[in-house]
C-alpha positions as a printed NumPy array, in Angstrom:
array([[-33.775, -11.456,   2.105],
       [-30.636, -13.388,   2.687],
       [-29.123, -13.201,   6.107],
       [-25.579, -13.89 ,   7.243],
       [-25.091, -17.497,   8.003],
       [-21.564, -17.638,   9.491],
       [-21.737, -20.096,  12.429],
       [-21.135, -19.061,  15.926],
       [-19.249, -22.227,  16.677],
       [-15.717, -21.428,  17.899],
       [-14.223, -24.9  ,  17.656],
       [-11.824, -24.904,  14.77 ],
       [-12.308, -28.638,  14.251],
       [-15.983, -28.252,  13.584],
       [-15.983, -24.826,  11.951],
       [-16.569, -26.129,   8.387],
       [-18.856, -29.038,   9.192],
       [-21.768, -26.864,   8.318],
       [-20.813, -26.616,   4.675],
       [-21.991, -29.452,   2.339],
       [-19.097, -28.669,  -0.039],
       [-16.436, -28.44 ,   2.715],
       [-13.738, -30.   ,   0.51 ],
       [-14.21 , -27.325,  -2.177],
       [-13.708, -24.414,   0.098],
       [-10.513, -22.466,  -1.069],
       [ -7.676, -22.16 ,   1.496],
       [ -8.04 , -18.388,   1.666],
       [-11.743, -18.643,   2.435],
       [-10.962, -21.15 ,   5.298],
       [ -8.344, -18.631,   6.612],
       [-10.859, -15.757,   6.482],
       [-13.632, -17.719,   8.046],
       [-11.253, -18.915,  10.837],
       [-10.354, -15.391,  11.554],
       [-13.967, -14.579,  12.209],
       [-13.934, -16.981,  15.068],
       [-11.826, -14.333,  17.012],
       [-14.402, -11.554,  16.428],
       [-17.147, -10.671,  18.877],
       [-20.8  , -11.087,  18.104],
       [-22.203,  -7.682,  17.395],
       [-25.542,  -7.556,  15.612],
       [-26.934,  -4.433,  14.024],
       [-29.811,  -4.225,  11.364],
       [-29.985,  -8.031,  11.804],
       [-26.383,  -8.233,  10.516],
       [-23.181,  -9.152,  12.238],
       [-20.579,  -6.427,  12.541],
       [-18.143,  -8.262,  14.747],
       [-15.521,  -8.799,  12.037],
       [-15.671,  -5.074,  11.302],
       [-14.859,  -4.266,  14.939],
       [-11.987,  -6.814,  14.877],
       [-10.665,  -5.213,  11.741],
       [-10.805,  -1.728,  13.266],
       [ -8.894,  -2.841,  16.321],
       [ -6.224,  -4.432,  14.118],
       [ -5.815,  -1.36 ,  11.999],
       [ -5.644,   0.855,  15.063],
       [ -2.79 ,  -1.359,  16.453],
       [ -0.889,  -1.261,  13.088],
       [ -1.189,   2.446,  13.019],
       [  0.713,   2.606,  16.303],
       [  3.31 ,   0.301,  14.876],
       [  3.705,   2.371,  11.76 ],
       [  3.88 ,   5.633,  13.563],
       [  6.652,   4.176,  15.789],
       [  8.654,   3.181,  12.766],
       [  8.288,   6.503,  11.018],
       [  8.887,   8.843,  13.853],
       [ 11.377,   6.952,  15.954],
       [ 13.394,   4.894,  13.522],
       [ 13.079,   7.059,  10.423],
       [ 12.968,  10.396,  12.228],
       [  9.863,  11.832,  10.626],
       [  8.256,  14.808,  12.506],
       [  5.914,  13.855,  15.274],
       [  2.216,  14.682,  14.841],
       [  2.908,  16.478,  11.577],
       [  0.086,  16.541,   9.074],
       [  2.35 ,  14.992,   6.459],
       [  3.506,  12.262,   8.84 ],
       [ -0.14 ,  11.493,   9.879],
       [ -1.092,  11.312,   6.222],
       [  1.738,   8.995,   5.378],
       [  0.813,   6.777,   8.327],
       [ -2.777,   6.466,   7.071],
       [ -1.532,   5.581,   3.571],
       [  0.857,   2.912,   4.888],
       [ -1.664,   1.279,   7.145],
       [ -4.133,   1.012,   4.14 ],
       [ -1.53 ,   0.014,   1.673],
       [  0.191,  -2.63 ,   3.718],
       [ -2.528,  -4.071,   6.109],
       [ -5.855,  -3.488,   4.43 ],
       [ -5.586,  -3.611,   0.563],
       [ -3.395,  -6.713,  -0.001],
       [ -5.544,  -9.024,   2.14 ],
       [ -8.768,  -7.523,   0.867],
       [ -7.681,  -7.843,  -2.696],
       [ -6.71 , -11.403,  -2.202],
       [-10.128, -12.28 ,  -0.681],
       [-11.92 , -10.271,  -3.477],
       [ -9.994, -12.03 ,  -6.209],
       [-10.798, -15.388,  -4.688],
       [-14.442, -14.511,  -4.425],
       [-14.777, -13.138,  -8.004],
       [-12.847, -16.035,  -9.645],
       [-14.28 , -19.035,  -7.741],
       [-17.837, -18.492,  -8.854],
       [-19.641, -16.917, -11.886],
       [-19.576, -13.111, -11.858],
       [-23.178, -11.853, -11.767],
       [-23.246,  -8.15 , -10.48 ],
       [-26.944,  -8.275,  -9.53 ],
       [-27.317, -11.793,  -8.328],
       [-28.413, -12.549,  -4.721],
       [-26.326, -14.208,  -2.05 ],
       [-28.599, -17.281,  -2.15 ],
       [-27.34 , -18.073,  -5.675],
       [-23.979, -18.979,  -4.237],
       [-22.549, -21.673,  -1.883],
       [-22.874, -20.905,   1.801],
       [-19.049, -20.659,   2.36 ],
       [-18.922, -18.12 ,  -0.478],
       [-21.709, -16.144,   1.082],
       [-20.224, -16.082,   4.464],
       [-16.711, -15.105,   3.239],
       [-18.358, -12.374,   1.137],
       [-19.97 , -10.983,   4.154],
       [-16.625, -10.896,   5.897],
       [-15.079,  -9.151,   2.89 ],
       [-17.665,  -6.505,   3.089],
       [-17.295,  -6.236,   6.891],
       [-13.57 ,  -5.763,   6.464],
       [-14.053,  -2.839,   3.997],
       [-16.66 ,  -1.31 ,   6.234],
       [-14.515,  -1.633,   9.291],
       [-11.577,   0.066,   7.461],
       [-13.812,   2.94 ,   6.358],
       [-15.092,   3.534,   9.924],
       [-11.53 ,   3.275,  11.267],
       [-10.201,   5.776,   8.652],
       [-13.023,   8.184,   9.267],
       [-12.161,   8.413,  12.989],
       [ -8.41 ,   8.61 ,  12.221],
       [ -9.081,  11.779,   9.965],
       [-11.111,  13.276,  12.922],
       [ -8.489,  12.31 ,  15.438],
       [ -5.682,  13.88 ,  13.389],
       [ -7.445,  17.085,  12.632],
       [ -8.269,  17.481,  16.29 ],
       [ -4.61 ,  17.224,  17.426],
       [ -3.132,  19.06 ,  14.373],
       [ -5.31 ,  22.122,  15.304],
       [ -4.871,  22.243,  19.174],
       [ -8.173,  20.664,  20.068],
       [-10.394,  21.832,  17.209],
       [-11.39 ,  19.664,  14.258],
       [-10.613,  21.763,  11.117],
       [-10.937,  19.686,   8.041],
       [ -8.459,  20.029,   5.118],
       [ -9.767,  21.061,   1.734],
       [ -9.82 ,  17.383,   0.368],
       [-11.216,  15.863,   3.642],
       [-14.907,  16.298,   2.809],
       [-14.415,  14.339,  -0.403],
       [-12.653,  11.418,   1.386],
       [-15.293,  11.342,   4.052],
       [-18.159,  11.354,   1.517],
       [-16.446,   8.46 ,  -0.364],
       [-16.098,   6.51 ,   2.918],
       [-19.844,   6.97 ,   3.822],
       [-20.926,   6.175,   0.257],
       [-18.82 ,   2.969,   0.364],
       [-20.252,   1.952,   3.753],
       [-23.764,   2.598,   2.556],
       [-23.09 ,   0.339,  -0.527],
       [-21.497,  -2.501,   1.526],
       [-24.226,  -2.447,   4.176],
       [-27.102,  -2.167,   1.666],
       [-26.226,  -5.275,  -0.364],
       [-25.985,  -7.203,   2.942],
       [-29.381,  -5.983,   4.159],
       [-31.227,  -6.78 ,   0.976],
       [-29.163,  -9.963,   0.246],
       [-28.284,  -9.121,  -3.432],
       [-26.115,  -7.07 ,  -5.566],
       [-22.931,  -8.162,  -3.723],
       [-21.286,  -8.921,  -7.055],
       [-21.352,  -5.215,  -8.019],
       [-19.819,  -4.318,  -4.672],
       [-17.108,  -6.894,  -4.91 ],
       [-16.019,  -5.687,  -8.471],
       [-16.146,  -2.055,  -7.417],
       [-13.952,  -2.796,  -4.427],
       [-11.528,  -4.864,  -6.441],
       [-11.062,  -2.209,  -9.242],
       [-10.952,   0.58 ,  -6.598],
       [ -8.307,  -1.166,  -4.497],
       [ -6.136,  -2.752,  -7.276],
       [ -4.141,   0.419,  -7.779],
       [ -3.787,   1.353,  -4.029],
       [ -0.507,  -0.249,  -3.271],
       [  1.235,   1.867,  -5.953],
       [ -0.92 ,   4.861,  -5.373],
       [ -0.37 ,   4.937,  -1.527],
       [  3.337,   4.342,  -2.014],
       [  3.392,   7.236,  -4.402],
       [  1.72 ,   9.543,  -1.883],
       [  4.086,   8.526,   0.94 ],
       [  7.153,   9.214,  -1.29 ],
       [  5.613,  12.593,  -2.048],
       [  5.421,  13.341,   1.7  ],
       [  8.934,  12.073,   2.244],
       [ 10.241,  14.859,   0.007],
       [  8.039,  17.472,   1.673],
       [  9.178,  16.575,   5.32 ],
       [ 12.811,  16.937,   4.151],
       [ 13.631,  13.336,   5.021],
       [ 17.365,  12.689,   5.135],
       [ 17.281,   9.869,   2.578],
       [ 15.487,  11.815,  -0.135],
       [ 18.779,  12.739,  -1.723],
       [ 19.936,   9.163,  -2.002],
       [ 20.316,   7.504,  -5.419],
       [ 18.008,   4.538,  -4.292],
       [ 15.176,   6.934,  -3.257],
       [ 15.269,   8.763,  -6.611],
       [ 15.218,   5.37 ,  -8.369],
       [ 12.438,   3.997,  -6.196],
       [ 10.46 ,   7.305,  -6.525],
       [ 10.637,   6.994, -10.314],
       [  9.617,   3.334, -10.495],
       [  6.565,   3.979,  -8.082],
       [  5.598,   7.177,  -9.925],
       [  5.491,   5.402, -13.259],
       [  3.808,   2.351, -11.952],
       [  1.201,   4.452, -10.152],
       [  0.49 ,   6.725, -13.135],
       [  0.324,   3.852, -15.58 ],
       [ -1.881,   1.454, -13.492],
       [ -4.218,   4.272, -12.288],
       [ -4.696,   5.648, -15.774],
       [ -5.308,   2.163, -17.172],
       [ -7.779,   0.972, -14.467],
       [ -9.584,   4.075, -13.651],
       [ -9.549,   5.593, -17.184],
       [-10.112,   2.557, -19.409],
       [-11.07 ,  -0.673, -17.511],
       [-13.328,   0.668, -14.85 ],
       [-15.639,   2.735, -17.027],
       [-16.437,  -0.357, -19.184],
       [-16.533,  -3.031, -16.378],
       [-18.204,  -0.816, -13.797],
       [-19.889,   1.986, -15.658],
       [-21.464,  -0.051, -18.436],
       [-21.398,  -3.776, -17.679],
       [-22.053,  -3.655, -13.891],
       [-24.531,  -0.801, -14.043],
       [-26.227,  -2.422, -17.081],
       [-26.649,  -5.648, -15.178],
       [-28.03 ,  -3.903, -12.155],
       [-30.494,  -1.735, -14.043],
       [-31.58 ,  -4.133, -16.832],
       [-31.143,  -7.723, -15.714],
       [-31.567,  -7.383, -11.933],
       [-31.03 , -11.06 , -11.189],
       [-31.38 , -10.617,  -7.48 ],
       [-34.606,  -8.577,  -7.535],
       [-33.06 ,  -5.527,  -6.064],
       [-35.392,  -2.474,  -5.558],
       [-35.3  ,  -0.051,  -8.39 ],
       [-34.31 ,   2.856,  -6.035],
       [-31.177,   0.864,  -4.92 ],
       [-30.263,  -0.088,  -8.435],
       [-30.36 ,   3.432,  -9.604],
       [-28.562,   4.62 ,  -6.458],
       [-25.838,   2.065,  -6.788],
       [-25.277,   3.014, -10.452],
       [-25.132,   6.589,  -9.475],
       [-22.556,   5.982,  -6.861],
       [-20.422,   4.09 ,  -9.295],
       [-20.418,   6.793, -11.828],
       [-19.78 ,   9.397,  -9.036],
       [-16.569,   7.613,  -8.138],
       [-15.531,   7.142, -11.759],
       [-15.998,  10.886, -12.43 ],
       [-14.32 ,  11.703,  -9.191],
       [-11.221,   9.961, -10.528],
       [-11.044,  12.045, -13.557],
       [ -8.667,  14.567, -12.088],
       [ -6.099,  12.069, -11.141],
       [ -6.455,  10.156, -14.486],
       [ -5.844,  13.454, -16.383],
       [ -2.791,  14.438, -14.169],
       [ -1.194,  11.06 , -14.599],
       [ -1.955,  10.811, -18.42 ],
       [ -1.075,  14.379, -19.337],
       [  1.543,  15.411, -16.844],
       [  3.348,  12.461, -15.22 ],
       [  3.523,   9.802, -17.926],
       [  4.66 ,  11.84 , -21.078],
       [  8.276,  12.182, -19.775],
       [  8.361,   8.396, -19.278],
       [  6.923,   7.752, -22.821],
       [  9.854,   9.893, -24.153],
       [ 12.435,   7.97 , -22.121],
       [ 11.042,   4.615, -23.381],
       [ 10.895,   5.897, -27.01 ],
       [ 14.454,   7.14 , -26.671],
       [ 15.614,   3.821, -25.199],
       [ 14.111,   1.777, -28.087],
       [ 15.351,   4.322, -30.698],
       [ 18.825,   4.002, -29.369],
       [ 18.498,   0.223, -29.459],
       [ 17.422,   0.322, -33.053],
       [ 20.284,   2.601, -33.948],
       [ 22.853,   0.421, -32.234],
       [ 21.436,  -2.604, -33.998],
       [ 21.657,  -0.932, -37.325],
       [ 25.278,   0.015, -36.768],
       [ 26.15 ,  -3.524, -35.996]])
């Protein structure tokens, strides 16, 4: 079993001395490892969760900032379900996804991609940065779970009453945390977790912006009638629908459903237990099938009008060229 090897040294000048290939460490990995020097040392299941706690504190602070901007400066209703939902989307879309995607992209492209390989097959700096990426995602899932509980408590006058789609979100969060922690415990399969996270997060900036703009219309925000809002809404709607349908409907089933699951079940380079390999594959397919509703909505309802606009644009261009 591979255990986390991030040093407990807090001196920035000596932080990277432990790595034999110090000169080959990407700048983003250095930055991420340096951030870990600010996290407390919290060990559970023989794993460090200090970076997760640091991330949770950061997201909680950013939630207060976003809430202040929305309710004070943009005059959204205070403690409204729509406002709280938008705050959650903005915190995730601005402060979690961009950084996580950057780290995941660096990890996936700096070393050979092997979904079922073990941590020990990679350089130590890569192992440590991978642990931090998994901690970051875990920390966000824990933070978001408590935010859901907090919001429902105050929205319903001291009683936690879940919305219809809350159980699905909560189940997704717990499945994600189980996956992230499991690969750290067994010391293998982290490649499958990284690619799942990357393809799951890559559409989130557009998707979260799309959801926030939807709420902006529902709360009767003053700017929703502006031309710039209408234009922005159309751009975000098309970008969200196109990217989500492409990634979740085309790319992910092949990269995750077939290649990654196939590598986990058949090749098993990191010697993962059979039960975990089957369970990981089941979780991957559960998320893929869970995306089916959104893929169909975007493909069948949202995108067709844009297809017609694009076709009309090119048709008018061809007509104009013919007249000339």
